[in-house]
PDB file of C-alpha atoms in Angstrom:
ATOM      1  CA  MET A   1       0.060  -0.114   0.081  1.00 51.00           C
ATOM      2  CA  THR A   2       1.171   3.446  -0.684  1.00 58.00           C
ATOM      3  CA  ARG A   3       0.921   6.310   1.551  1.00 64.00           C
ATOM      4  CA  TYR A   4       1.966   9.999   1.006  1.00 59.00           C
ATOM      5  CA  ASP A   5       4.739  11.299   3.024  1.00 60.00           C
ATOM      6  CA  TYR A   6       3.860  15.145   3.619  1.00 64.00           C
ATOM      7  CA  LYS A   7       7.127  16.013   5.000  1.00 66.00           C
ATOM      8  CA  TYR A   8       9.222  15.090   1.759  1.00 63.00           C
ATOM      9  CA  GLN A   9       6.382  15.385  -0.622  1.00 66.00           C
ATOM     10  CA  ARG A  10       6.620  11.893  -1.803  1.00 62.00           C
ATOM     11  CA  GLN A  11       4.772   8.675  -1.879  1.00 63.00           C
ATOM     12  CA  LYS A  12       5.965   6.214   0.633  1.00 59.00           C
ATOM     13  CA  HIS A  13       5.632   2.544   0.297  1.00 61.00           C
ATOM     14  CA  THR A  14       4.631   0.898   3.645  1.00 62.00           C
ATOM     15  CA  ARG A  15       3.716  -2.559   4.697  1.00 63.00           C
ATOM     16  CA  VAL A  16       0.252  -3.030   6.159  1.00 64.00           C
ATOM     17  CA  LEU A  17       0.365  -5.018   9.165  1.00 64.00           C
ATOM     18  CA  ARG A  18      -2.595  -7.414   9.203  1.00 67.00           C
ATOM     19  CA  PRO A  19      -3.893  -9.509  12.072  1.00 68.00           C
ATOM     20  CA  GLN A  20      -2.746 -13.229  11.682  1.00 68.00           C
ATOM     21  CA  ARG A  21      -5.186 -15.924  12.331  1.00 66.00           C
ATOM     22  CA  MET A  22      -4.450 -18.592  14.846  1.00 59.00           C
ATOM     23  CA  ASN A  23      -4.685 -21.744  13.145  1.00 67.00           C
ATOM     24  CA  ARG A  24      -4.411 -23.688  16.558  1.00 77.00           C
ATOM     25  CA  VAL A  25      -5.452 -22.946  20.101  1.00 77.00           C
ATOM     26  CA  SER A  26      -2.329 -22.878  22.309  1.00 85.00           C
ATOM     27  CA  ARG A  27      -1.764 -25.669  25.154  1.00 88.00           C
ATOM     28  CA  PRO A  28      -1.790 -23.251  27.866  1.00 90.00           C
ATOM     29  CA  ALA A  29      -5.121 -21.633  26.712  1.00 90.00           C
ATOM     30  CA  LEU A  30      -6.616 -25.139  26.684  1.00 91.00           C
ATOM     31  CA  LEU A  31      -5.281 -26.021  30.079  1.00 94.00           C
ATOM     32  CA  ASN A  32      -6.563 -22.691  31.428  1.00 95.00           C
ATOM     33  CA  LEU A  33      -9.996 -23.450  29.900  1.00 95.00           C
ATOM     34  CA  PHE A  34     -10.160 -26.907  31.354  1.00 97.00           C
ATOM     35  CA  MET A  35      -8.885 -25.822  34.848  1.00 97.00           C
ATOM     36  CA  GLY A  36     -11.420 -23.058  34.997  1.00 97.00           C
ATOM     37  CA  LEU A  37     -14.357 -25.493  33.998  1.00 97.00           C
ATOM     38  CA  LEU A  38     -13.031 -28.031  36.629  1.00 98.00           C
ATOM     39  CA  ILE A  39     -12.685 -25.256  39.522  1.00 98.00           C
ATOM     40  CA  GLY A  40     -16.120 -23.925  38.476  1.00 97.00           C
ATOM     41  CA  SER A  41     -17.674 -27.256  38.493  1.00 97.00           C
ATOM     42  CA  GLY A  42     -16.224 -28.019  41.788  1.00 97.00           C
ATOM     43  CA  ALA A  43     -17.228 -24.904  43.417  1.00 97.00           C
ATOM     44  CA  SER A  44     -20.716 -25.234  42.372  1.00 97.00           C
ATOM     45  CA  LEU A  45     -21.182 -28.717  43.523  1.00 96.00           C
ATOM     46  CA  TYR A  46     -19.751 -27.686  46.925  1.00 96.00           C
ATOM     47  CA  TYR A  47     -22.231 -24.847  47.030  1.00 96.00           C
ATOM     48  CA  ALA A  48     -25.154 -27.005  46.132  1.00 94.00           C
ATOM     49  CA  TRP A  49     -24.231 -30.099  48.318  1.00 94.00           C
ATOM     50  CA  GLN A  50     -22.484 -28.325  51.587  1.00 95.00           C
ATOM     51  CA  ILE A  51     -23.474 -24.598  51.732  1.00 95.00           C
ATOM     52  CA  SER A  52     -27.140 -24.660  50.345  1.00 93.00           C
ATOM     53  CA  PRO A  53     -28.460 -27.825  49.901  1.00 92.00           C
ATOM     54  CA  VAL A  54     -32.290 -28.853  48.609  1.00 87.00           C
ATOM     55  CA  GLN A  55     -34.675 -29.045  51.382  1.00 86.00           C
ATOM     56  CA  TYR A  56     -37.568 -31.313  50.696  1.00 81.00           C
ATOM     57  CA  LEU A  57     -40.903 -30.555  52.565  1.00 80.00           C
ATOM     58  CA  ASP A  58     -43.670 -32.900  52.588  1.00 79.00           C
ATOM     59  CA  ASN A  59     -46.927 -31.043  52.978  1.00 77.00           C
ATOM     60  CA  ASP A  60     -50.076 -32.577  53.946  1.00 82.00           C
ATOM     61  CA  PRO A  61     -53.029 -32.476  51.390  1.00 83.00           C
ATOM     62  CA  TYR A  62     -55.297 -30.298  53.617  1.00 83.00           C
ATOM     63  CA  ALA A  63     -52.596 -27.694  53.580  1.00 84.00           C
ATOM     64  CA  LEU A  64     -52.709 -27.161  49.662  1.00 84.00           C
ATOM     65  CA  ARG A  65     -54.127 -23.990  48.251  1.00 88.00           C
ATOM     66  CA  GLU A  66     -57.460 -24.201  46.724  1.00 87.00           C
ATOM     67  CA  GLU A  67     -56.394 -24.628  43.326  1.00 88.00           C
ATOM     68  CA  TYR A  68     -53.827 -27.377  44.138  1.00 90.00           C
ATOM     69  CA  ALA A  69     -56.584 -29.046  46.362  1.00 89.00           C
ATOM     70  CA  ASN A  70     -58.950 -28.924  43.406  1.00 91.00           C
ATOM     71  CA  ASP A  71     -56.254 -30.770  41.293  1.00 93.00           C
ATOM     72  CA  TYR A  72     -55.749 -33.249  44.104  1.00 92.00           C
ATOM     73  CA  LEU A  73     -59.449 -33.875  44.170  1.00 93.00           C
ATOM     74  CA  LEU A  74     -59.458 -34.611  40.333  1.00 94.00           C
ATOM     75  CA  LEU A  75     -56.644 -36.905  40.843  1.00 94.00           C
ATOM     76  CA  ILE A  76     -58.498 -38.830  43.310  1.00 94.00           C
ATOM     77  CA  ALA A  77     -61.549 -38.985  41.211  1.00 94.00           C
ATOM     78  CA  GLN A  78     -59.353 -40.312  38.219  1.00 95.00           C
ATOM     79  CA  LYS A  79     -57.859 -42.770  40.500  1.00 95.00           C
ATOM     80  CA  TYR A  80     -61.370 -43.973  41.695  1.00 94.00           C
ATOM     81  CA  SER A  81     -62.580 -44.215  37.888  1.00 93.00           C
ATOM     82  CA  ILE A  82     -59.644 -46.622  37.257  1.00 94.00           C
ATOM     83  CA  GLU A  83     -59.420 -48.578  40.361  1.00 93.00           C
ATOM     84  CA  LYS A  84     -63.024 -48.569  41.565  1.00 91.00           C
ATOM     85  CA  ASP A  85     -61.908 -48.722  45.433  1.00 92.00           C
ATOM     86  CA  ILE A  86     -64.078 -46.452  47.336  1.00 92.00           C
ATOM     87  CA  ARG A  87     -62.127 -47.059  50.591  1.00 93.00           C
ATOM     88  CA  VAL A  88     -58.930 -45.633  49.241  1.00 93.00           C
ATOM     89  CA  SER A  89     -60.745 -42.733  47.772  1.00 92.00           C
ATOM     90  CA  ARG A  90     -62.513 -42.097  51.088  1.00 91.00           C
ATOM     91  CA  ALA A  91     -58.941 -42.318  52.795  1.00 91.00           C
ATOM     92  CA  TYR A  92     -57.584 -39.618  50.259  1.00 91.00           C
ATOM     93  CA  LEU A  93     -60.427 -37.403  50.886  1.00 91.00           C
ATOM     94  CA  THR A  94     -60.003 -37.528  54.618  1.00 90.00           C
ATOM     95  CA  ASP A  95     -56.429 -36.484  53.964  1.00 88.00           C
ATOM     96  CA  LEU A  96     -57.672 -33.467  52.142  1.00 86.00           C
ATOM     97  CA  GLY A  97     -59.790 -32.566  55.297  1.00 86.00           C
ATOM     98  CA  VAL A  98     -63.169 -32.836  53.920  1.00 84.00           C
ATOM     99  CA  ASP A  99     -65.905 -33.174  56.530  1.00 85.00           C
ATOM    100  CA  GLN A 100     -68.697 -34.458  53.919  1.00 89.00           C
ATOM    101  CA  PRO A 101     -66.875 -35.529  50.977  1.00 89.00           C
ATOM    102  CA  GLY A 102     -69.913 -36.652  48.979  1.00 90.00           C
ATOM    103  CA  GLU A 103     -71.298 -33.124  48.773  1.00 91.00           C
ATOM    104  CA  PHE A 104     -67.765 -31.622  48.353  1.00 91.00           C
ATOM    105  CA  VAL A 105     -67.320 -33.810  45.236  1.00 92.00           C
ATOM    106  CA  ALA A 106     -70.658 -33.298  43.878  1.00 92.00           C
ATOM    107  CA  ALA A 107     -70.478 -29.392  44.374  1.00 92.00           C
ATOM    108  CA  ARG A 108     -66.842 -29.548  42.525  1.00 92.00           C
ATOM    109  CA  ALA A 109     -68.446 -31.607  39.650  1.00 92.00           C
ATOM    110  CA  GLU A 110     -71.228 -29.163  39.325  1.00 92.00           C
ATOM    111  CA  TYR A 111     -68.612 -26.293  39.152  1.00 93.00           C
ATOM    112  CA  MET A 112     -66.583 -28.208  36.571  1.00 93.00           C
ATOM    113  CA  ILE A 113     -69.825 -28.462  34.466  1.00 92.00           C
ATOM    114  CA  ALA A 114     -70.580 -24.925  34.620  1.00 92.00           C
ATOM    115  CA  ALA A 115     -67.043 -23.965  33.922  1.00 93.00           C
ATOM    116  CA  GLY A 116     -66.922 -26.159  30.781  1.00 91.00           C
ATOM    117  CA  HIS A 117     -64.096 -28.563  31.896  1.00 91.00           C
ATOM    118  CA  SER A 118     -63.356 -31.823  29.810  1.00 92.00           C
ATOM    119  CA  SER A 119     -66.015 -34.474  29.774  1.00 91.00           C
ATOM    120  CA  ALA A 120     -63.614 -37.051  30.970  1.00 92.00           C
ATOM    121  CA  ASP A 121     -62.771 -35.164  34.108  1.00 93.00           C
ATOM    122  CA  ILE A 122     -66.325 -34.252  34.920  1.00 92.00           C
ATOM    123  CA  THR A 123     -67.316 -38.008  34.362  1.00 93.00           C
ATOM    124  CA  ALA A 124     -64.717 -39.195  36.661  1.00 93.00           C
ATOM    125  CA  MET A 125     -65.868 -36.478  39.341  1.00 92.00           C
ATOM    126  CA  ALA A 126     -69.436 -37.736  38.833  1.00 92.00           C
ATOM    127  CA  GLU A 127     -68.662 -41.327  39.198  1.00 93.00           C
ATOM    128  CA  LEU A 128     -66.939 -40.452  42.592  1.00 93.00           C
ATOM    129  CA  ALA A 129     -69.522 -38.383  43.823  1.00 92.00           C
ATOM    130  CA  LYS A 130     -72.144 -41.028  43.054  1.00 92.00           C
ATOM    131  CA  ALA A 131     -69.920 -43.628  44.764  1.00 93.00           C
ATOM    132  CA  LEU A 132     -69.906 -41.500  47.800  1.00 91.00           C
ATOM    133  CA  GLY A 133     -73.679 -41.124  47.842  1.00 88.00           C
ATOM    134  CA  ALA A 134     -74.191 -37.741  46.473  1.00 87.00           C
ATOM    135  CA  ASP A 135     -76.011 -37.651  43.132  1.00 82.00           C
ATOM    136  CA  THR A 136     -77.458 -34.489  41.341  1.00 84.00           C
ATOM    137  CA  ALA A 137     -79.346 -33.765  38.325  1.00 83.00           C
ATOM    138  CA  LYS A 138     -76.668 -32.030  36.486  1.00 85.00           C
ATOM    139  CA  MET A 139     -74.306 -35.115  37.000  1.00 82.00           C
ATOM    140  CA  LYS A 140     -76.788 -37.511  35.611  1.00 84.00           C
ATOM    141  CA  SER A 141     -76.011 -36.968  31.959  1.00 84.00           C
ATOM    142  CA  PHE A 142     -72.196 -37.657  32.719  1.00 82.00           C
ATOM    143  CA  LEU A 143     -73.031 -40.851  34.459  1.00 82.00           C
ATOM    144  CA  SER A 144     -73.292 -44.092  32.494  1.00 70.00           C
TER     145      SER A 144
END
């Protein structure tokens, strides 16, 4: 490339320095990368296992929030629709802390009908309510 030299009023031929590409990664760079990954992994595992480990809590079903309690009730109904064991379903409902399980399940089934939930979920809930002795007019169309 030619440049103009203003001091001597002439063109000056200079070589342009271009950055050279590295064809290979140097061994110290790879060693530093590997050591950094090793130290970072070790430090994170130490933190996760020793300093701040996971604490598992077992909550009772009666302590669930309303939306989770409704999901739990639906799981009980689905389990009943598969196994047809009312004793197990009653045990789960007592864990939920329901005084009158039949009316509670029937009320939830009617709410699901009004809210437009899936027919399979409503059918499972209606079958459980009928097995518990609560049968309403709205649920009759979902019972076979």
